[in-house]
Tab-separated table of C-alpha atoms in Angstrom:
chain	number	residue	atom	x	y	z
A	361	MET	CA	0.140	-0.500	-0.055
A	362	LEU	CA	1.052	3.518	-0.025
A	363	ASP	CA	2.639	5.382	2.590
A	364	LEU	CA	0.145	8.614	2.811
A	365	SER	CA	2.915	10.712	4.678
A	366	PRO	CA	2.665	14.021	3.640
A	367	ALA	CA	6.286	13.641	2.448
A	368	SER	CA	6.417	14.131	-1.480
A	369	SER	CA	7.997	16.780	-4.440
A	370	VAL	CA	8.074	17.386	-7.570
A	371	SER	CA	10.688	17.434	-10.723
A	372	LEU	CA	11.042	19.688	-13.232
A	373	ASP	CA	12.470	18.879	-16.203
A	374	PRO	CA	15.783	20.211	-16.617
A	375	LEU	CA	15.909	20.922	-19.900
A	376	ASP	CA	15.498	24.727	-22.141
A	377	ALA	CA	11.554	26.089	-20.921
A	378	SER	CA	11.646	26.728	-25.010
A	379	LEU	CA	12.203	23.095	-25.752
A	380	PRO	CA	8.723	21.822	-27.225
A	381	LEU	CA	8.806	18.796	-24.267
A	382	ARG	CA	8.922	19.885	-21.085
A	383	THR	CA	8.293	16.420	-18.152
A	384	ALA	CA	7.953	16.392	-14.159
A	385	VAL	CA	7.710	13.800	-11.786
A	386	SER	CA	5.719	13.969	-8.519
A	387	ARG	CA	6.021	11.550	-5.617
A	388	CYS	CA	3.487	13.109	-3.682
A	389	ARG	CA	0.925	10.066	-2.522
A	390	ASP	CA	-1.774	11.578	-2.379
A	391	PRO	CA	-4.001	12.425	-5.853
A	392	GLY	CA	-5.382	15.330	-5.771
A	393	GLU	CA	-1.623	17.088	-4.234
A	394	ALA	CA	0.199	14.894	-7.665
A	395	ALA	CA	-2.073	15.836	-10.101
A	396	ARG	CA	-1.501	19.639	-9.225
A	397	GLU	CA	1.965	19.780	-9.002
A	398	LEU	CA	2.186	17.868	-12.365
A	399	ALA	CA	0.198	20.860	-13.725
A	400	GLY	CA	1.889	23.346	-12.548
A	401	ALA	CA	5.448	21.519	-13.908
A	402	LEU	CA	3.770	20.757	-16.961
A	403	TRP	CA	1.171	23.335	-17.722
A	404	HIS	CA	1.233	26.838	-20.595
A	405	THR	CA	-0.481	27.536	-23.248
A	406	ASP	CA	0.421	25.551	-25.838
A	407	LEU	CA	-0.374	22.667	-23.787
A	408	GLY	CA	-1.438	19.818	-26.130
A	409	PHE	CA	-0.938	16.782	-24.390
A	410	VAL	CA	0.092	14.587	-21.802
A	411	LEU	CA	1.192	11.365	-21.199
A	412	PHE	CA	1.967	9.691	-17.763
A	413	PHE	CA	2.956	6.841	-16.474
A	414	CYS	CA	2.197	5.890	-13.094
A	415	SER	CA	2.174	3.301	-9.694
A	416	ALA	CA	-0.128	1.230	-9.467
A	417	GLU	CA	-0.322	1.759	-5.780
A	418	TYR	CA	-2.439	4.822	-6.783
A	419	PRO	CA	-5.724	5.203	-6.070
A	420	LEU	CA	-6.957	4.644	-9.927
A	421	ALA	CA	-10.193	6.155	-9.874
A	422	SER	CA	-9.392	9.193	-7.621
A	423	LEU	CA	-5.962	9.974	-10.387
A	424	SER	CA	-8.092	10.151	-13.248
A	425	ALA	CA	-10.410	12.343	-11.520
A	426	ALA	CA	-7.827	14.791	-10.381
A	427	LEU	CA	-6.094	14.266	-13.904
A	428	ASN	CA	-8.784	15.717	-15.029
A	429	GLU	CA	-8.914	18.408	-13.457
A	430	ALA	CA	-5.517	20.101	-12.862
A	431	PHE	CA	-5.225	19.343	-17.316
A	432	ASP	CA	-8.908	20.669	-17.549
A	433	GLY	CA	-9.247	21.228	-21.917
A	434	VAL	CA	-6.159	18.785	-22.454
A	435	GLN	CA	-5.785	15.243	-23.974
A	436	VAL	CA	-4.341	12.364	-21.107
A	437	ALA	CA	-3.320	9.604	-21.736
A	438	GLY	CA	-0.905	6.845	-20.024
A	439	CYS	CA	-0.357	3.756	-17.539
A	440	THR	CA	0.257	1.965	-15.100
A	441	THR	CA	3.703	0.813	-14.322
A	442	ALA	CA	5.626	-1.796	-12.987
A	443	GLY	CA	8.062	0.716	-12.427
A	444	GLU	CA	8.979	4.264	-13.380
A	445	ILE	CA	11.786	5.933	-15.269
A	446	THR	CA	11.725	10.246	-14.546
A	447	PRO	CA	14.050	12.391	-14.947
A	448	GLU	CA	16.118	10.750	-11.762
A	449	GLY	CA	16.475	7.561	-13.422
A	450	TYR	CA	14.543	4.769	-12.125
A	451	GLU	CA	12.168	5.011	-9.090
A	452	ARG	CA	8.586	3.763	-7.755
A	453	GLY	CA	5.860	4.832	-6.254
A	454	CYS	CA	5.285	7.652	-8.564
A	455	ILE	CA	3.761	9.555	-11.213
A	456	VAL	CA	5.876	10.688	-14.322
A	457	ALA	CA	4.559	12.620	-17.466
A	458	ILE	CA	5.160	14.735	-20.244
A	459	GLY	CA	3.907	17.683	-21.627
A	460	LEU	CA	3.953	17.981	-25.369
A	461	ASP	CA	3.762	21.720	-27.318
A	462	ARG	CA	1.573	21.901	-30.284
A	463	ARG	CA	3.108	24.111	-32.367
A	464	HIS	CA	5.400	21.591	-32.387
A	465	PHE	CA	3.508	17.734	-32.017
A	466	ALA	CA	-0.170	17.451	-33.288
A	467	VAL	CA	-1.136	14.061	-31.060
A	468	SER	CA	-4.450	12.349	-31.864
A	469	CYS	CA	-5.494	8.940	-29.255
A	470	ALA	CA	-7.666	6.420	-29.375
A	471	LEU	CA	-9.022	3.839	-27.056
A	472	VAL	CA	-9.581	0.221	-27.692
A	473	ASP	CA	-11.723	-1.161	-25.328
A	474	ASP	CA	-12.495	-4.634	-27.000
A	475	LEU	CA	-9.408	-6.509	-27.780
A	476	ALA	CA	-10.438	-9.979	-28.687
A	477	GLY	CA	-12.650	-7.554	-30.860
A	478	PHE	CA	-9.996	-5.732	-32.845
A	479	ASP	CA	-10.007	-7.167	-36.079
A	480	LEU	CA	-9.109	-5.303	-39.425
A	481	ILE	CA	-12.049	-3.494	-39.898
A	482	ARG	CA	-12.151	-1.199	-36.731
A	483	ALA	CA	-8.009	-1.067	-36.748
A	484	GLN	CA	-8.104	0.080	-39.886
A	485	ARG	CA	-11.461	2.481	-38.790
A	486	LEU	CA	-9.237	3.852	-35.846
A	487	VAL	CA	-6.115	4.488	-37.902
A	488	ASP	CA	-7.298	6.955	-40.584
A	489	GLY	CA	-9.261	8.964	-38.228
A	490	LEU	CA	-5.967	9.142	-35.901
A	491	LEU	CA	-3.982	10.391	-38.776
A	492	ASP	CA	-6.985	12.585	-40.544
A	493	ASP	CA	-6.706	14.452	-37.240
A	494	CYS	CA	-3.294	14.429	-37.352
A	495	ARG	CA	-3.302	15.647	-40.691
A	496	GLY	CA	-6.086	18.692	-40.064
A	497	ARG	CA	-3.550	20.471	-37.535
A	498	ALA	CA	-1.186	20.571	-40.642
A	499	LEU	CA	2.310	20.784	-38.944
A	500	ALA	CA	3.947	18.385	-41.245
A	501	PRO	CA	3.484	15.733	-43.846
A	502	VAL	CA	1.888	12.890	-41.466
A	503	ALA	CA	3.269	9.906	-43.312
A	504	GLU	CA	5.835	11.233	-42.853
A	505	HIS	CA	6.962	12.730	-40.173
A	506	SER	CA	3.969	10.215	-37.345
A	507	PHE	CA	5.283	7.761	-35.467
A	508	ALA	CA	2.167	5.953	-32.698
A	509	LEU	CA	3.517	4.876	-28.971
A	510	THR	CA	0.217	2.288	-28.138
A	511	LEU	CA	-0.307	1.153	-24.569
A	512	LEU	CA	-1.992	-1.938	-23.512
A	513	ASP	CA	-2.886	-4.126	-20.201
A	514	GLY	CA	-0.188	-6.390	-19.802
A	515	LEU	CA	-2.613	-9.264	-18.240
A	516	SER	CA	-4.831	-9.116	-21.373
A	517	SER	CA	-3.036	-11.752	-23.298
A	518	CYS	CA	-4.413	-10.412	-26.499
A	519	GLU	CA	-1.029	-7.551	-28.006
A	520	GLU	CA	0.386	-9.979	-30.994
A	521	GLN	CA	-3.616	-10.148	-31.919
A	522	VAL	CA	-4.375	-6.654	-31.329
A	523	LEU	CA	-0.374	-5.087	-32.813
A	524	ALA	CA	-0.409	-7.175	-35.965
A	525	THR	CA	-3.458	-6.110	-36.916
A	526	LEU	CA	-2.828	-2.317	-35.464
A	527	ASP	CA	0.313	-1.996	-37.748
A	528	ALA	CA	-1.300	-3.798	-41.282
A	529	ALA	CA	-3.453	-0.182	-40.724
A	530	LEU	CA	-0.515	1.883	-40.007
A	531	GLY	CA	1.721	0.619	-43.018
A	532	ARG	CA	4.493	2.736	-43.382
A	533	ILE	CA	4.001	4.832	-39.383
A	534	PRO	CA	6.605	3.017	-37.525
A	535	SER	CA	5.612	2.026	-33.886
A	536	PHE	CA	6.062	1.329	-30.321
A	537	GLY	CA	4.744	0.820	-26.804
A	538	GLY	CA	4.982	-0.700	-23.427
A	539	SER	CA	2.341	-2.993	-21.569
A	540	ALA	CA	1.240	-1.576	-18.452
A	541	GLY	CA	2.090	-2.862	-15.200
A	542	ASP	CA	1.311	-3.226	-11.761
A	543	ASP	CA	4.536	-3.411	-10.287
A	544	ASN	CA	5.071	-6.590	-10.279
A	545	ARG	CA	2.334	-8.841	-8.640
A	546	LEU	CA	0.740	-9.789	-11.532
A	547	ALA	CA	-2.608	-8.957	-11.202
A	548	HIS	CA	-4.701	-5.654	-12.831
A	549	THR	CA	-3.105	-3.586	-14.939
A	550	HIS	CA	-4.689	-0.781	-16.388
A	551	VAL	CA	-4.632	2.054	-19.265
A	552	HIS	CA	-5.762	5.936	-19.051
A	553	ALA	CA	-7.758	7.310	-21.518
A	554	GLU	CA	-11.503	9.666	-22.185
A	555	GLY	CA	-10.856	10.735	-18.547
A	556	ARG	CA	-10.085	7.436	-17.294
A	557	PHE	CA	-8.565	3.857	-16.476
A	558	HIS	CA	-9.412	0.905	-18.337
A	559	GLY	CA	-8.607	-2.945	-17.606
A	560	GLN	CA	-8.348	-5.376	-20.991
A	561	ALA	CA	-8.071	-2.162	-22.882
A	562	ALA	CA	-5.369	-0.334	-25.373
A	563	VAL	CA	-4.670	3.377	-25.620
A	564	VAL	CA	-3.081	4.208	-29.409
A	565	VAL	CA	-1.631	8.032	-29.810
A	566	VAL	CA	-0.260	9.382	-32.870
A	567	ILE	CA	2.329	11.906	-32.602
A	568	ASN	CA	2.586	13.888	-36.101
A	569	THR	CA	5.801	16.490	-35.878
A	570	ARG	CA	8.178	18.511	-37.462
A	571	LEU	CA	10.941	17.166	-35.355
A	572	PRO	CA	13.582	14.302	-36.078
A	573	PHE	CA	13.226	11.385	-34.002
A	574	GLU	CA	13.811	7.750	-34.178
A	575	VAL	CA	11.489	4.443	-33.229
A	576	PHE	CA	14.476	1.788	-32.260
A	577	THR	CA	14.829	-1.044	-29.741
A	578	THR	CA	17.923	-2.933	-28.179
A	579	HIS	CA	18.027	-6.092	-26.049
A	580	HIS	CA	21.696	-7.292	-24.628
A	581	LEU	CA	21.214	-11.610	-25.251
A	582	ARG	CA	23.259	-13.365	-27.051
A	583	PRO	CA	22.276	-16.916	-27.773
A	584	ARG	CA	23.711	-19.798	-26.473
A	585	ASP	CA	23.936	-23.687	-28.501
A	586	GLU	CA	21.312	-25.276	-25.680
A	587	LYS	CA	18.128	-25.925	-27.414
A	588	LEU	CA	14.725	-26.209	-25.342
A	589	VAL	CA	11.314	-27.579	-28.159
A	590	VAL	CA	8.203	-26.420	-27.448
A	591	THR	CA	6.277	-29.966	-27.155
A	592	ARG	CA	2.605	-28.900	-25.235
A	593	ALA	CA	0.956	-25.796	-25.003
A	594	ASP	CA	-2.083	-24.569	-24.144
A	595	ARG	CA	-1.733	-21.365	-26.871
A	596	GLU	CA	-5.279	-19.487	-25.121
A	597	ARG	CA	-3.392	-19.265	-21.712
A	598	ARG	CA	0.777	-18.806	-23.145
A	599	ARG	CA	1.440	-21.838	-20.690
A	600	VAL	CA	3.700	-24.438	-21.619
A	601	LEU	CA	2.956	-27.779	-20.467
A	602	GLU	CA	6.607	-29.419	-21.690
A	603	LEU	CA	9.985	-29.066	-23.147
A	604	ASN	CA	11.201	-31.676	-25.279
A	605	ALA	CA	8.557	-33.724	-24.215
A	606	LEU	CA	9.153	-33.539	-20.137
A	607	PRO	CA	7.393	-31.038	-18.191
A	608	ALA	CA	8.029	-27.291	-18.367
A	609	ALA	CA	9.802	-26.323	-14.737
A	610	GLU	CA	11.923	-29.086	-14.617
A	611	GLU	CA	13.303	-28.967	-17.995
A	612	TYR	CA	14.029	-25.137	-17.880
A	613	ALA	CA	15.692	-25.870	-14.126
A	614	ARG	CA	17.590	-28.326	-15.276
A	615	LEU	CA	18.775	-25.611	-17.677
A	616	VAL	CA	19.243	-23.086	-15.430
A	617	GLY	CA	21.275	-25.810	-13.397
A	618	LEU	CA	18.689	-25.127	-10.004
A	619	PRO	CA	15.904	-26.474	-8.561
A	620	VAL	CA	11.938	-26.218	-9.322
A	621	GLU	CA	12.196	-24.224	-6.532
A	622	ALA	CA	14.692	-21.945	-7.012
A	623	LEU	CA	12.662	-20.889	-10.118
A	624	ALA	CA	12.011	-17.120	-10.063
A	625	PRO	CA	11.384	-13.962	-11.622
A	626	GLU	CA	15.116	-13.220	-10.456
A	627	VAL	CA	15.905	-16.464	-12.284
A	628	PHE	CA	14.011	-15.462	-15.447
A	629	ALA	CA	15.555	-12.246	-16.331
A	630	ARG	CA	19.372	-13.938	-15.719
A	631	HIS	CA	17.965	-17.001	-18.281
A	632	PRO	CA	15.756	-16.229	-20.959
A	633	LEU	CA	14.561	-18.386	-23.550
A	634	ALA	CA	14.156	-16.594	-27.576
A	635	VAL	CA	12.839	-17.008	-30.739
A	636	ARG	CA	15.159	-16.746	-33.818
A	637	LEU	CA	13.411	-15.470	-36.609
A	638	GLY	CA	15.635	-14.460	-39.312
A	639	GLU	CA	18.925	-14.041	-37.809
A	640	ALA	CA	17.153	-12.793	-35.386
A	641	HIS	CA	16.220	-13.118	-30.975
A	642	PHE	CA	13.211	-12.939	-29.608
A	643	VAL	CA	13.172	-12.899	-26.079
A	644	ARG	CA	10.107	-15.014	-24.815
A	645	SER	CA	10.160	-14.342	-21.142
A	646	ILE	CA	9.188	-16.711	-18.862
A	647	GLN	CA	5.869	-15.245	-16.245
A	648	ARG	CA	5.966	-18.008	-13.176
A	649	VAL	CA	5.597	-21.255	-12.591
A	650	ASN	CA	2.871	-23.067	-12.201
A	651	ASP	CA	1.091	-25.598	-9.548
A	652	ASP	CA	0.797	-28.610	-12.088
A	653	GLY	CA	4.841	-27.716	-13.213
A	654	SER	CA	3.780	-25.703	-16.394
A	655	LEU	CA	5.384	-22.261	-17.624
A	656	SER	CA	3.586	-18.887	-18.589
A	657	PHE	CA	4.526	-16.786	-20.204
A	658	TYR	CA	4.357	-12.777	-21.249
A	659	CYS	CA	4.383	-13.323	-25.374
A	660	ALA	CA	2.289	-16.431	-26.969
A	661	VAL	CA	3.661	-19.844	-27.244
A	662	GLU	CA	2.683	-22.589	-28.989
A	663	ASN	CA	3.798	-26.364	-29.974
A	664	GLY	CA	6.771	-27.232	-32.136
A	665	ILE	CA	9.344	-23.663	-31.510
A	666	VAL	CA	12.097	-24.070	-30.804
A	667	LEU	CA	13.497	-21.836	-27.609
A	668	THR	CA	16.853	-21.380	-27.982
A	669	ALA	CA	18.652	-20.696	-24.310
A	670	MET	CA	19.797	-16.657	-24.281
A	671	GLN	CA	22.517	-15.476	-21.943
A	672	PRO	CA	22.756	-11.280	-21.227
A	673	ALA	CA	25.942	-9.262	-22.145
A	674	PRO	CA	26.926	-6.435	-20.798
A	675	LEU	CA	22.891	-4.333	-20.436
A	676	LEU	CA	24.468	-1.084	-19.005
A	677	GLU	CA	27.425	-1.299	-21.955
A	678	ASP	CA	25.033	-2.220	-25.008
A	679	LEU	CA	22.268	0.748	-24.128
A	680	GLU	CA	25.115	3.677	-23.527
A	681	ALA	CA	26.252	2.478	-27.486
A	682	VAL	CA	22.798	2.859	-28.600
A	683	PHE	CA	22.161	5.760	-26.847
A	684	SER	CA	25.559	7.452	-28.415
A	685	GLY	CA	24.144	5.682	-31.623
A	686	LEU	CA	20.506	8.354	-31.414
A	687	THR	CA	22.800	11.310	-31.033
A	688	ALA	CA	24.873	11.020	-33.100
A	689	ARG	CA	21.876	10.683	-36.106
A	690	LEU	CA	19.254	12.591	-34.722
A	691	GLY	CA	21.909	15.358	-31.703
A	692	GLU	CA	21.000	16.016	-29.652
A	693	PRO	CA	17.831	15.150	-28.242
A	694	ALA	CA	15.039	16.594	-26.500
A	695	LEU	CA	14.093	13.273	-25.280
A	696	ILE	CA	13.995	9.391	-25.608
A	697	ILE	CA	10.679	7.989	-24.360
A	698	GLY	CA	11.492	4.888	-22.948
A	699	CYS	CA	9.553	1.573	-22.677
A	700	ASP	CA	12.126	-0.742	-20.664
A	701	CYS	CA	11.438	-4.285	-19.200
A	702	PHE	CA	10.351	-5.372	-15.507
A	703	LEU	CA	12.666	-8.275	-15.916
A	704	ARG	CA	15.896	-6.175	-17.206
A	705	ARG	CA	15.310	-3.520	-13.520
A	706	LEU	CA	15.370	-7.312	-12.171
A	707	GLU	CA	18.213	-8.002	-13.210
A	708	LEU	CA	20.146	-4.575	-12.462
A	709	GLU	CA	18.833	-4.939	-9.072
A	710	ALA	CA	20.252	-8.012	-8.736
A	711	LEU	CA	23.603	-7.015	-9.561
A	712	GLY	CA	23.419	-3.766	-8.190
A	713	ARG	CA	23.862	-1.682	-11.199
A	714	MET	CA	21.190	0.435	-10.084
A	715	ALA	CA	22.511	3.083	-9.635
A	716	PRO	CA	24.929	3.724	-12.962
A	717	ALA	CA	21.742	2.646	-14.885
A	718	SER	CA	20.033	5.736	-13.321
A	719	ARG	CA	23.112	7.815	-14.149
A	720	LEU	CA	22.430	7.151	-17.644
A	721	LEU	CA	19.035	7.109	-18.098
A	722	GLY	CA	19.236	10.807	-16.342
A	723	ARG	CA	21.855	12.266	-18.006
A	724	SER	CA	20.254	10.359	-21.799
A	725	ARG	CA	17.158	12.288	-21.190
A	726	VAL	CA	14.663	8.996	-20.563
A	727	ILE	CA	11.199	9.356	-19.860
A	728	GLY	CA	8.745	6.055	-19.629
A	729	PHE	CA	8.383	3.253	-17.174
A	730	ASN	CA	9.046	-0.768	-16.828
A	731	THR	CA	6.548	-2.399	-18.600
A	732	TYR	CA	5.235	-6.029	-18.907
A	733	GLY	CA	5.714	-6.551	-22.048
A	734	GLU	CA	6.851	-4.440	-24.995
A	735	GLN	CA	5.909	-3.231	-28.748
A	736	HIS	CA	7.830	-2.293	-31.929
A	737	HIS	CA	6.855	-2.572	-35.253
A	738	GLY	CA	3.816	-4.342	-34.542
A	739	MET	CA	6.079	-7.704	-32.952
A	740	HIS	CA	5.199	-8.085	-28.615
A	741	ILE	CA	8.654	-8.539	-27.642
A	742	ASN	CA	10.112	-8.665	-24.074
A	743	GLN	CA	13.508	-7.731	-22.624
A	744	THR	CA	13.545	-5.177	-24.371
A	745	PHE	CA	14.588	-1.057	-24.462
A	746	THR	CA	11.866	-0.162	-26.713
A	747	GLY	CA	11.230	3.169	-27.276
A	748	VAL	CA	11.199	6.710	-29.144
A	749	ALA	CA	14.093	9.829	-29.194
A	750	ILE	CA	13.248	12.622	-30.214
A	751	GLY	CA	15.567	15.491	-31.274
A	752	SER	CA	15.491	18.790	-30.000
A	753	ARG	CA	15.488	20.819	-33.637
A	754	PRO	CA	14.140	20.358	-36.782
A	755	ALA	CA	16.359	19.476	-39.466
A	756	THR	CA	17.650	21.786	-41.884
A	757	GLY	CA	15.090	22.043	-44.341
A	758	ASP	CA	12.130	20.888	-41.573
A	759	ALA	CA	12.211	24.027	-39.969
């Protein structure tokens, strides 16, 4: 539960106020006061949209009402998290927000409240509406200067279907996103749109801008020689019952050299499994061991797939190299919106590397959250850092 003591603080963003993005974090435990603190930091006459990520420990109905009041007339979207990324790096139990200036960003947002029924016709209608809305603001040609952000209920088990359908409708427009968390309780996750929080739902945000940007994803995991074949699975519930024709938990425990009783999220973070597609490996993270000896996964699994054992390379070195490449291509970023798998955070905690990780995120201007899964170009992936880097100045000729 939240500590309802009066201790709180709000951090204003370290960026020049003339830049098109402002950020703030409130550590106040009272939702009304937290919303007022955020509004005090973000509000200006050209504020056009607010994106936020919050701890699931907040009383969500009260928080949505407070945000509606504090940002009256401004559209607000966001989700609950498994940890927040603030201007100071990794945190917990707070709410972090980004304010987008309407002079630099045309933003359109829609709620998908029927994930199971989200077919291509509905997806195309939704995307056409979002793009038309952005096109009406006439900031920049929509097809060449837009990206999409998706936030999904992290326990819906509908990510693959929704993302593949949405990606087909988006066409050439790049997309990324994250699955909402609930502070590692794996009970109830929520997205926020249309003035309140929703379960079993998704939020799709299209952002059009003249500023340069790049959607990206990275992970620090490298393949080993060992393979596990899924010989019995419950696809609907994302459960693997057998690996290599043996009880799944027992065979995985054998692979990592531990007893079944020792299997825990920290072990899954350090010993992930992945599916190979072409030359790339896409992680299929384990969520938990079930009483019947099966393994529940965060991503879709099915009979016959081959899972490759993976091992971690240095996480922070990989991430720093990615950030350096983004800066070389875009210039110093105004902001990076980051969707960082909570299993990566667990790994850093286990290695005692949280402090240097937070310093890297802070100086790289990352704002975001720890997720129960990431999304990149229509794919549902795990154990990655996925996001968008936004440059601080229009490219030459676009100003």
